[in-house]
């Protein structure tokens, strides 16, 4: 089901984006000209009346977007796994002693060496989707990898390679 988002200019205030949920609830986000954002839940009996208005700081809005984005992305990956025979997703933690801690993703040459793809990195509650080759790993990062069982095992082995200086 495609969700229709309505955008309404609010002269002197900013812009409001509203959507109707499948269960019939209307909710929205008001983005004020001064940068403030409010999450708005409308009264189910009177869709023009606001039942709840929750002001969000920048950090709160970003955290909410991360939560919603991460769960959506992981759900889509799980659905993809079900559709593609032999294609798996796995979360692999980068150990503190890995030679790739502090080094860019491109140094692993994971896709070239294994045919598996690192599609996201989970770091301290944040989701970095489609990290580019210059993205630098930190100990404790969890990479989301898509590939065959052999490819996933290969990425696990690559990321577990010990740091020769450590």
Short mmCIF file of N, CA and C in Angstrom, two decimals:
data_model
loop_
_atom_site.label_atom_id
_atom_site.label_comp_id
_atom_site.label_asym_id
_atom_site.label_seq_id
_atom_site.Cartn_x
_atom_site.Cartn_y
_atom_site.Cartn_z
N UNK A 1 0.84 -1.18 0.00
CA UNK A 1 0.00 0.00 0.00
C UNK A 1 0.88 1.24 0.00
N UNK A 2 0.63 2.15 -0.92
CA UNK A 2 1.34 3.43 -0.96
C UNK A 2 0.65 4.39 -0.01
N UNK A 3 1.44 5.10 0.74
CA UNK A 3 0.91 6.07 1.69
C UNK A 3 1.00 7.45 1.07
N UNK A 4 -0.12 8.15 1.09
CA UNK A 4 -0.15 9.50 0.52
C UNK A 4 0.18 10.51 1.63
N UNK A 5 1.18 11.32 1.38
CA UNK A 5 1.56 12.37 2.33
C UNK A 5 1.11 13.70 1.74
N UNK A 6 0.32 14.41 2.52
CA UNK A 6 -0.16 15.73 2.08
C UNK A 6 0.71 16.81 2.70
N UNK A 7 1.12 17.74 1.87
CA UNK A 7 1.93 18.87 2.35
C UNK A 7 1.08 20.13 2.30
N UNK A 8 1.07 20.87 3.41
CA UNK A 8 0.27 22.09 3.50
C UNK A 8 1.16 23.23 4.00
N UNK A 9 1.20 24.31 3.22
CA UNK A 9 1.94 25.50 3.66
C UNK A 9 1.17 26.16 4.79
N UNK A 10 1.89 26.56 5.82
CA UNK A 10 1.29 27.26 6.96
C UNK A 10 1.91 28.66 6.99
N UNK A 11 1.26 29.64 6.36
CA UNK A 11 1.84 30.98 6.25
C UNK A 11 2.28 31.54 7.61
N UNK A 12 3.52 32.01 7.65
CA UNK A 12 4.07 32.57 8.86
C UNK A 12 4.56 31.54 9.86
N UNK A 13 4.28 30.25 9.60
CA UNK A 13 4.67 29.19 10.54
C UNK A 13 5.69 28.26 9.92
N UNK A 14 5.34 27.68 8.78
CA UNK A 14 6.21 26.70 8.13
C UNK A 14 5.41 25.80 7.22
N UNK A 15 5.59 24.50 7.37
CA UNK A 15 4.89 23.54 6.52
C UNK A 15 4.46 22.34 7.38
N UNK A 16 3.33 21.73 6.99
CA UNK A 16 2.82 20.56 7.70
C UNK A 16 2.73 19.41 6.70
N UNK A 17 3.19 18.24 7.12
CA UNK A 17 3.06 17.01 6.34
C UNK A 17 2.14 16.08 7.12
N UNK A 18 1.06 15.61 6.49
CA UNK A 18 0.10 14.72 7.14
C UNK A 18 -0.01 13.42 6.36
N UNK A 19 -0.34 12.35 7.09
CA UNK A 19 -0.66 11.09 6.44
C UNK A 19 -1.76 10.39 7.22
N UNK A 20 -2.47 9.53 6.55
CA UNK A 20 -3.53 8.74 7.15
C UNK A 20 -3.01 7.31 7.27
N UNK A 21 -3.05 6.76 8.49
CA UNK A 21 -2.57 5.39 8.67
C UNK A 21 -3.61 4.41 8.16
N UNK A 22 -3.20 3.18 7.99
CA UNK A 22 -4.11 2.14 7.54
C UNK A 22 -5.26 1.94 8.54
N UNK A 23 -4.98 2.20 9.81
CA UNK A 23 -6.02 2.04 10.84
C UNK A 23 -6.96 3.25 10.92
N UNK A 24 -6.72 4.26 10.06
CA UNK A 24 -7.62 5.41 10.01
C UNK A 24 -7.21 6.58 10.88
N UNK A 25 -6.04 6.53 11.49
CA UNK A 25 -5.55 7.66 12.29
C UNK A 25 -4.77 8.62 11.41
N UNK A 26 -4.96 9.90 11.66
CA UNK A 26 -4.25 10.94 10.92
C UNK A 26 -3.16 11.50 11.82
N UNK A 27 -1.95 11.56 11.29
CA UNK A 27 -0.85 12.16 12.04
C UNK A 27 -0.03 13.02 11.11
N UNK A 28 0.77 13.88 11.71
CA UNK A 28 1.54 14.79 10.89
C UNK A 28 2.77 15.32 11.61
N UNK A 29 3.56 16.05 10.85
CA UNK A 29 4.73 16.73 11.38
C UNK A 29 4.65 18.17 10.91
N UNK A 30 4.73 19.10 11.86
CA UNK A 30 4.77 20.52 11.53
C UNK A 30 6.23 20.96 11.63
N UNK A 31 6.78 21.43 10.53
CA UNK A 31 8.15 21.94 10.50
C UNK A 31 8.07 23.46 10.48
N UNK A 32 8.46 24.06 11.61
CA UNK A 32 8.38 25.51 11.75
C UNK A 32 9.55 26.18 11.04
N UNK A 33 9.35 27.43 10.63
CA UNK A 33 10.41 28.19 9.95
C UNK A 33 11.64 28.35 10.83
N UNK A 34 11.46 28.35 12.15
CA UNK A 34 12.60 28.51 13.05
C UNK A 34 13.34 27.20 13.32
N UNK A 35 12.93 26.11 12.65
CA UNK A 35 13.60 24.82 12.80
C UNK A 35 12.93 23.85 13.75
N UNK A 36 12.02 24.33 14.56
CA UNK A 36 11.30 23.46 15.49
C UNK A 36 10.40 22.49 14.72
N UNK A 37 10.20 21.30 15.27
CA UNK A 37 9.30 20.31 14.68
C UNK A 37 8.34 19.83 15.75
N UNK A 38 7.09 19.61 15.35
CA UNK A 38 6.08 19.05 16.24
C UNK A 38 5.49 17.81 15.59
N UNK A 39 5.41 16.74 16.36
CA UNK A 39 4.69 15.55 15.94
C UNK A 39 3.25 15.75 16.38
N UNK A 40 2.31 15.61 15.44
CA UNK A 40 0.91 15.94 15.70
C UNK A 40 0.05 14.70 15.47
N UNK A 41 -0.80 14.39 16.45
CA UNK A 41 -1.77 13.30 16.32
C UNK A 41 -3.16 13.93 16.39
N UNK A 42 -3.95 13.69 15.36
CA UNK A 42 -5.27 14.31 15.26
C UNK A 42 -6.32 13.49 15.98
N UNK A 43 -7.37 14.14 16.41
CA UNK A 43 -8.50 13.51 17.08
C UNK A 43 -9.22 12.60 16.09
N UNK A 44 -9.42 11.31 16.44
CA UNK A 44 -10.08 10.40 15.49
C UNK A 44 -11.53 10.80 15.19
N UNK A 45 -12.17 11.49 16.12
CA UNK A 45 -13.56 11.89 15.90
C UNK A 45 -13.67 13.21 15.14
N UNK A 46 -12.60 13.99 15.13
CA UNK A 46 -12.58 15.28 14.42
C UNK A 46 -11.19 15.46 13.80
N UNK A 47 -11.02 14.99 12.54
CA UNK A 47 -9.69 15.00 11.93
C UNK A 47 -9.08 16.39 11.75
N UNK A 48 -9.84 17.45 11.98
CA UNK A 48 -9.29 18.80 11.90
C UNK A 48 -8.82 19.30 13.26
N UNK A 49 -9.03 18.49 14.30
CA UNK A 49 -8.67 18.89 15.66
C UNK A 49 -7.46 18.09 16.13
N UNK A 50 -6.48 18.80 16.68
CA UNK A 50 -5.26 18.16 17.18
C UNK A 50 -5.52 17.57 18.56
N UNK A 51 -5.29 16.27 18.70
CA UNK A 51 -5.46 15.60 19.99
C UNK A 51 -4.18 15.70 20.82
N UNK A 52 -3.02 15.53 20.16
CA UNK A 52 -1.72 15.60 20.84
C UNK A 52 -0.73 16.34 19.94
N UNK A 53 0.05 17.21 20.55
CA UNK A 53 1.11 17.95 19.86
C UNK A 53 2.38 17.74 20.66
N UNK A 54 3.36 17.05 20.07
CA UNK A 54 4.58 16.71 20.79
C UNK A 54 5.75 17.45 20.15
N UNK A 55 6.28 18.49 20.82
CA UNK A 55 7.44 19.19 20.27
C UNK A 55 8.66 18.27 20.31
N UNK A 56 9.48 18.31 19.24
CA UNK A 56 10.67 17.47 19.15
C UNK A 56 11.91 18.35 18.96
N UNK A 57 12.96 18.08 19.73
CA UNK A 57 14.25 18.73 19.49
C UNK A 57 14.85 18.11 18.24
N UNK A 58 15.91 18.72 17.72
CA UNK A 58 16.59 18.15 16.55
C UNK A 58 17.06 16.73 16.84
N UNK A 59 17.65 16.52 18.03
CA UNK A 59 18.14 15.18 18.38
C UNK A 59 17.00 14.17 18.48
N UNK A 60 15.86 14.59 19.04
CA UNK A 60 14.72 13.69 19.16
C UNK A 60 14.14 13.34 17.79
N UNK A 61 14.05 14.35 16.91
CA UNK A 61 13.53 14.10 15.56
C UNK A 61 14.46 13.15 14.81
N UNK A 62 15.76 13.36 14.96
CA UNK A 62 16.74 12.49 14.30
C UNK A 62 16.67 11.07 14.85
N UNK A 63 16.54 10.94 16.17
CA UNK A 63 16.44 9.61 16.78
C UNK A 63 15.18 8.89 16.31
N UNK A 64 14.07 9.60 16.25
CA UNK A 64 12.82 9.00 15.78
C UNK A 64 12.95 8.54 14.32
N UNK A 65 13.55 9.38 13.50
CA UNK A 65 13.77 9.00 12.09
C UNK A 65 14.67 7.77 11.99
N UNK A 66 15.72 7.71 12.83
CA UNK A 66 16.61 6.55 12.82
C UNK A 66 15.87 5.28 13.22
N UNK A 67 15.05 5.39 14.26
CA UNK A 67 14.30 4.22 14.73
C UNK A 67 13.38 3.72 13.63
N UNK A 68 12.63 4.62 13.05
CA UNK A 68 11.68 4.22 11.99
C UNK A 68 12.42 3.71 10.76
N UNK A 69 13.50 4.38 10.40
CA UNK A 69 14.27 3.97 9.22
C UNK A 69 14.94 2.63 9.40
N UNK A 70 15.51 2.39 10.58
CA UNK A 70 16.21 1.14 10.84
C UNK A 70 15.25 -0.04 10.80
N UNK A 71 14.10 0.09 11.47
CA UNK A 71 13.16 -1.03 11.50
C UNK A 71 12.60 -1.29 10.11
N UNK A 72 12.37 -0.24 9.33
CA UNK A 72 11.87 -0.40 7.97
C UNK A 72 12.90 -1.09 7.10
N UNK A 73 14.17 -0.62 7.19
CA UNK A 73 15.22 -1.20 6.37
C UNK A 73 15.43 -2.67 6.71
N UNK A 74 15.50 -3.01 7.99
CA UNK A 74 15.72 -4.39 8.37
C UNK A 74 14.53 -5.27 7.97
N UNK A 75 13.31 -4.73 8.05
CA UNK A 75 12.13 -5.46 7.61
C UNK A 75 12.17 -5.73 6.11
N UNK A 76 12.61 -4.73 5.34
CA UNK A 76 12.72 -4.90 3.90
C UNK A 76 13.79 -5.94 3.56
N UNK A 77 14.90 -5.91 4.29
CA UNK A 77 15.94 -6.91 4.05
C UNK A 77 15.43 -8.31 4.37
N UNK A 78 14.66 -8.44 5.44
CA UNK A 78 14.11 -9.75 5.80
C UNK A 78 13.15 -10.24 4.70
N UNK A 79 12.34 -9.32 4.16
CA UNK A 79 11.43 -9.67 3.06
C UNK A 79 12.20 -10.08 1.82
N UNK A 80 13.29 -9.39 1.55
CA UNK A 80 14.12 -9.72 0.40
C UNK A 80 14.73 -11.11 0.57
N UNK A 81 15.16 -11.42 1.79
CA UNK A 81 15.74 -12.73 2.07
C UNK A 81 14.74 -13.83 1.76
N UNK A 82 13.47 -13.60 2.11
CA UNK A 82 12.44 -14.60 1.86
C UNK A 82 12.19 -14.79 0.36
N UNK A 83 12.39 -13.75 -0.42
CA UNK A 83 12.10 -13.80 -1.85
C UNK A 83 13.24 -14.39 -2.67
N UNK A 84 14.47 -14.25 -2.21
CA UNK A 84 15.62 -14.66 -3.01
C UNK A 84 16.24 -15.92 -2.43
N UNK A 85 16.10 -17.01 -3.16
CA UNK A 85 16.65 -18.28 -2.68
C UNK A 85 18.17 -18.17 -2.55
N UNK A 86 18.68 -18.59 -1.42
CA UNK A 86 20.12 -18.59 -1.21
C UNK A 86 20.71 -17.25 -0.79
N UNK A 87 19.90 -16.21 -0.79
CA UNK A 87 20.38 -14.89 -0.37
C UNK A 87 20.03 -14.70 1.09
N UNK A 88 21.04 -14.35 1.89
CA UNK A 88 20.87 -14.23 3.33
C UNK A 88 21.30 -12.85 3.80
N UNK A 89 20.81 -12.45 4.96
CA UNK A 89 21.31 -11.24 5.62
C UNK A 89 21.82 -11.66 6.99
N UNK A 90 22.85 -10.97 7.42
CA UNK A 90 23.42 -11.29 8.72
C UNK A 90 24.03 -10.04 9.31
N UNK A 91 23.99 -9.96 10.63
CA UNK A 91 24.64 -8.86 11.35
C UNK A 91 25.93 -9.40 11.94
N UNK A 92 27.04 -8.72 11.64
CA UNK A 92 28.36 -9.19 12.07
C UNK A 92 29.03 -8.07 12.85
N UNK A 93 29.42 -8.36 14.09
CA UNK A 93 30.09 -7.36 14.93
C UNK A 93 31.57 -7.29 14.57
N UNK A 94 32.11 -6.08 14.60
CA UNK A 94 33.54 -5.87 14.36
C UNK A 94 34.25 -5.96 15.70
N UNK A 95 35.11 -6.97 15.89
CA UNK A 95 35.79 -7.11 17.17
C UNK A 95 36.82 -6.01 17.38
N UNK A 96 37.10 -5.69 18.66
CA UNK A 96 38.04 -4.62 19.00
C UNK A 96 39.42 -4.87 18.40
N UNK A 97 39.81 -6.12 18.25
CA UNK A 97 41.14 -6.44 17.73
C UNK A 97 41.22 -6.56 16.22
N UNK A 98 40.15 -6.24 15.52
CA UNK A 98 40.14 -6.36 14.06
C UNK A 98 41.12 -5.39 13.43
N UNK A 99 41.79 -5.84 12.39
CA UNK A 99 42.72 -4.97 11.66
C UNK A 99 41.99 -3.83 10.95
N UNK A 100 40.66 -3.92 10.85
CA UNK A 100 39.89 -2.89 10.13
C UNK A 100 39.32 -1.80 11.04
N UNK A 101 39.52 -1.90 12.35
CA UNK A 101 39.09 -0.82 13.25
C UNK A 101 39.90 0.43 12.90
N UNK A 102 39.18 1.52 12.63
CA UNK A 102 39.83 2.78 12.26
C UNK A 102 40.19 2.87 10.79
N UNK A 103 39.93 1.82 10.03
CA UNK A 103 40.26 1.82 8.61
C UNK A 103 38.98 1.89 7.77
N UNK A 104 39.11 2.35 6.52
CA UNK A 104 37.92 2.47 5.67
C UNK A 104 37.39 1.12 5.18
N UNK A 105 36.08 1.09 4.98
CA UNK A 105 35.41 -0.11 4.46
C UNK A 105 36.08 -0.61 3.19
N UNK A 106 36.48 0.31 2.31
CA UNK A 106 37.09 -0.08 1.04
C UNK A 106 38.34 -0.93 1.21
N UNK A 107 39.05 -0.77 2.33
CA UNK A 107 40.25 -1.56 2.56
C UNK A 107 39.95 -3.05 2.70
N UNK A 108 38.73 -3.39 3.11
CA UNK A 108 38.37 -4.80 3.29
C UNK A 108 38.25 -5.54 1.96
N UNK A 109 37.89 -4.78 0.90
CA UNK A 109 37.61 -5.39 -0.41
C UNK A 109 36.62 -6.56 -0.26
N UNK A 110 35.70 -6.40 0.70
CA UNK A 110 34.77 -7.49 1.04
C UNK A 110 33.94 -7.94 -0.16
N UNK A 111 33.38 -7.00 -0.91
CA UNK A 111 32.53 -7.40 -2.03
C UNK A 111 33.34 -8.12 -3.11
N UNK A 112 34.52 -7.62 -3.41
CA UNK A 112 35.38 -8.24 -4.42
C UNK A 112 35.82 -9.63 -3.98
N UNK A 113 36.16 -9.77 -2.70
CA UNK A 113 36.68 -11.04 -2.19
C UNK A 113 35.61 -12.07 -1.91
N UNK A 114 34.35 -11.63 -1.62
CA UNK A 114 33.32 -12.58 -1.18
C UNK A 114 32.03 -12.55 -1.98
N UNK A 115 31.83 -11.51 -2.78
CA UNK A 115 30.57 -11.26 -3.50
C UNK A 115 29.43 -10.90 -2.57
N UNK A 116 29.70 -10.69 -1.29
CA UNK A 116 28.68 -10.25 -0.33
C UNK A 116 28.81 -8.73 -0.18
N UNK A 117 27.70 -8.07 0.14
CA UNK A 117 27.69 -6.61 0.25
C UNK A 117 27.38 -6.16 1.67
N UNK A 118 28.15 -5.18 2.14
CA UNK A 118 27.85 -4.52 3.41
C UNK A 118 26.87 -3.41 3.08
N UNK A 119 25.61 -3.57 3.52
CA UNK A 119 24.55 -2.63 3.15
C UNK A 119 24.24 -1.60 4.22
N UNK A 120 24.72 -1.84 5.45
CA UNK A 120 24.47 -0.88 6.53
C UNK A 120 25.44 -1.17 7.66
N UNK A 121 25.61 -0.16 8.52
CA UNK A 121 26.40 -0.32 9.73
C UNK A 121 25.57 0.23 10.89
N UNK A 122 25.47 -0.55 11.96
CA UNK A 122 24.77 -0.12 13.16
C UNK A 122 25.84 0.32 14.15
N UNK A 123 25.73 1.59 14.59
CA UNK A 123 26.73 2.14 15.51
C UNK A 123 26.04 2.92 16.61
N UNK A 124 26.13 2.41 17.83
CA UNK A 124 25.59 3.10 19.01
C UNK A 124 24.16 3.60 18.78
N UNK A 125 23.30 2.73 18.27
CA UNK A 125 21.90 3.07 18.06
C UNK A 125 21.62 3.82 16.77
N UNK A 126 22.65 4.13 16.01
CA UNK A 126 22.49 4.85 14.74
C UNK A 126 22.65 3.85 13.60
N UNK A 127 21.91 4.07 12.50
CA UNK A 127 22.03 3.23 11.33
C UNK A 127 22.66 4.05 10.21
N UNK A 128 23.78 3.56 9.71
CA UNK A 128 24.42 4.19 8.55
C UNK A 128 24.09 3.29 7.36
N UNK A 129 23.21 3.77 6.50
CA UNK A 129 22.75 2.98 5.36
C UNK A 129 23.70 3.20 4.18
N UNK A 130 24.02 2.13 3.48
CA UNK A 130 24.89 2.16 2.30
C UNK A 130 26.17 2.94 2.55
N UNK A 131 26.98 2.50 3.50
CA UNK A 131 28.23 3.22 3.77
C UNK A 131 29.13 3.18 2.54
N UNK A 132 29.79 4.30 2.27
CA UNK A 132 30.67 4.34 1.09
C UNK A 132 32.04 3.78 1.45
N UNK A 133 32.91 3.59 0.45
CA UNK A 133 34.21 2.95 0.70
C UNK A 133 35.11 3.72 1.67
N UNK A 134 34.84 5.02 1.89
CA UNK A 134 35.67 5.80 2.81
C UNK A 134 35.18 5.71 4.25
N UNK A 135 34.03 5.07 4.47
CA UNK A 135 33.48 4.94 5.83
C UNK A 135 34.48 4.19 6.70
N UNK A 136 34.78 4.73 7.89
CA UNK A 136 35.75 4.11 8.80
C UNK A 136 35.05 3.34 9.91
N UNK A 137 35.49 2.09 10.10
CA UNK A 137 34.92 1.23 11.12
C UNK A 137 35.42 1.61 12.51
N UNK A 138 34.58 1.32 13.51
CA UNK A 138 34.96 1.44 14.92
C UNK A 138 34.69 0.09 15.58
N UNK A 139 35.46 -0.19 16.63
CA UNK A 139 35.22 -1.42 17.39
C UNK A 139 33.78 -1.39 17.89
N UNK A 140 33.10 -2.52 17.78
CA UNK A 140 31.72 -2.60 18.22
C UNK A 140 30.69 -2.30 17.15
N UNK A 141 31.14 -1.75 16.01
CA UNK A 141 30.20 -1.56 14.90
C UNK A 141 29.61 -2.92 14.53
N UNK A 142 28.37 -2.92 14.09
CA UNK A 142 27.74 -4.15 13.59
C UNK A 142 27.39 -3.89 12.14
N UNK A 143 27.95 -4.71 11.25
CA UNK A 143 27.68 -4.53 9.83
C UNK A 143 26.53 -5.45 9.43
N UNK A 144 25.68 -4.94 8.55
CA UNK A 144 24.59 -5.73 7.99
C UNK A 144 25.06 -6.14 6.59
N UNK A 145 25.15 -7.45 6.39
CA UNK A 145 25.72 -7.99 5.16
C UNK A 145 24.66 -8.82 4.43
N UNK A 146 24.64 -8.70 3.11
CA UNK A 146 23.74 -9.49 2.27
C UNK A 146 24.58 -10.31 1.32
N UNK A 147 24.27 -11.60 1.23
CA UNK A 147 25.01 -12.48 0.31
C UNK A 147 24.65 -13.93 0.55
N UNK A 148 25.45 -14.81 -0.04
CA UNK A 148 25.28 -16.25 0.16
C UNK A 148 25.89 -16.63 1.50
N UNK A 149 25.64 -17.82 1.96
CA UNK A 149 26.24 -18.30 3.22
C UNK A 149 27.76 -18.21 3.12
N UNK A 150 28.32 -18.64 1.99
CA UNK A 150 29.77 -18.60 1.80
C UNK A 150 30.28 -17.15 1.86
N UNK A 151 29.55 -16.22 1.23
CA UNK A 151 29.95 -14.82 1.24
C UNK A 151 29.89 -14.22 2.64
N UNK A 152 28.84 -14.53 3.39
CA UNK A 152 28.71 -14.02 4.75
C UNK A 152 29.83 -14.55 5.63
N UNK A 153 30.14 -15.84 5.48
CA UNK A 153 31.24 -16.42 6.25
C UNK A 153 32.57 -15.76 5.88
N UNK A 154 32.72 -15.43 4.61
CA UNK A 154 33.93 -14.75 4.15
C UNK A 154 34.07 -13.37 4.76
N UNK A 155 32.98 -12.60 4.80
CA UNK A 155 33.03 -11.26 5.41
C UNK A 155 33.33 -11.38 6.91
N UNK A 156 32.72 -12.36 7.56
CA UNK A 156 33.00 -12.58 8.99
C UNK A 156 34.49 -12.83 9.21
N UNK A 157 35.09 -13.66 8.37
CA UNK A 157 36.52 -13.97 8.50
C UNK A 157 37.37 -12.73 8.23
N UNK A 158 37.01 -11.96 7.22
CA UNK A 158 37.77 -10.74 6.89
C UNK A 158 37.76 -9.78 8.07
N UNK A 159 36.58 -9.52 8.61
CA UNK A 159 36.46 -8.55 9.70
C UNK A 159 37.10 -9.04 11.00
N UNK A 160 37.26 -10.36 11.13
CA UNK A 160 37.87 -10.93 12.34
C UNK A 160 39.40 -10.96 12.24
N UNK A 161 39.96 -10.64 11.06
CA UNK A 161 41.42 -10.66 10.91
C UNK A 161 42.05 -9.75 11.96
N UNK A 162 43.02 -10.28 12.68
CA UNK A 162 43.64 -9.54 13.77
C UNK A 162 44.53 -8.42 13.23
N UNK A 163 44.59 -7.34 13.99
CA UNK A 163 45.47 -6.21 13.69
C UNK A 163 46.90 -6.63 14.00
N UNK A 164 47.77 -6.64 12.99
CA UNK A 164 49.15 -7.10 13.24
C UNK A 164 49.91 -6.17 14.20
N UNK A 165 49.44 -4.94 14.33
CA UNK A 165 50.11 -3.98 15.22
C UNK A 165 49.49 -4.01 16.62
N UNK A 166 48.32 -4.70 16.76
CA UNK A 166 47.58 -4.62 18.00
C UNK A 166 47.84 -5.74 18.90
#
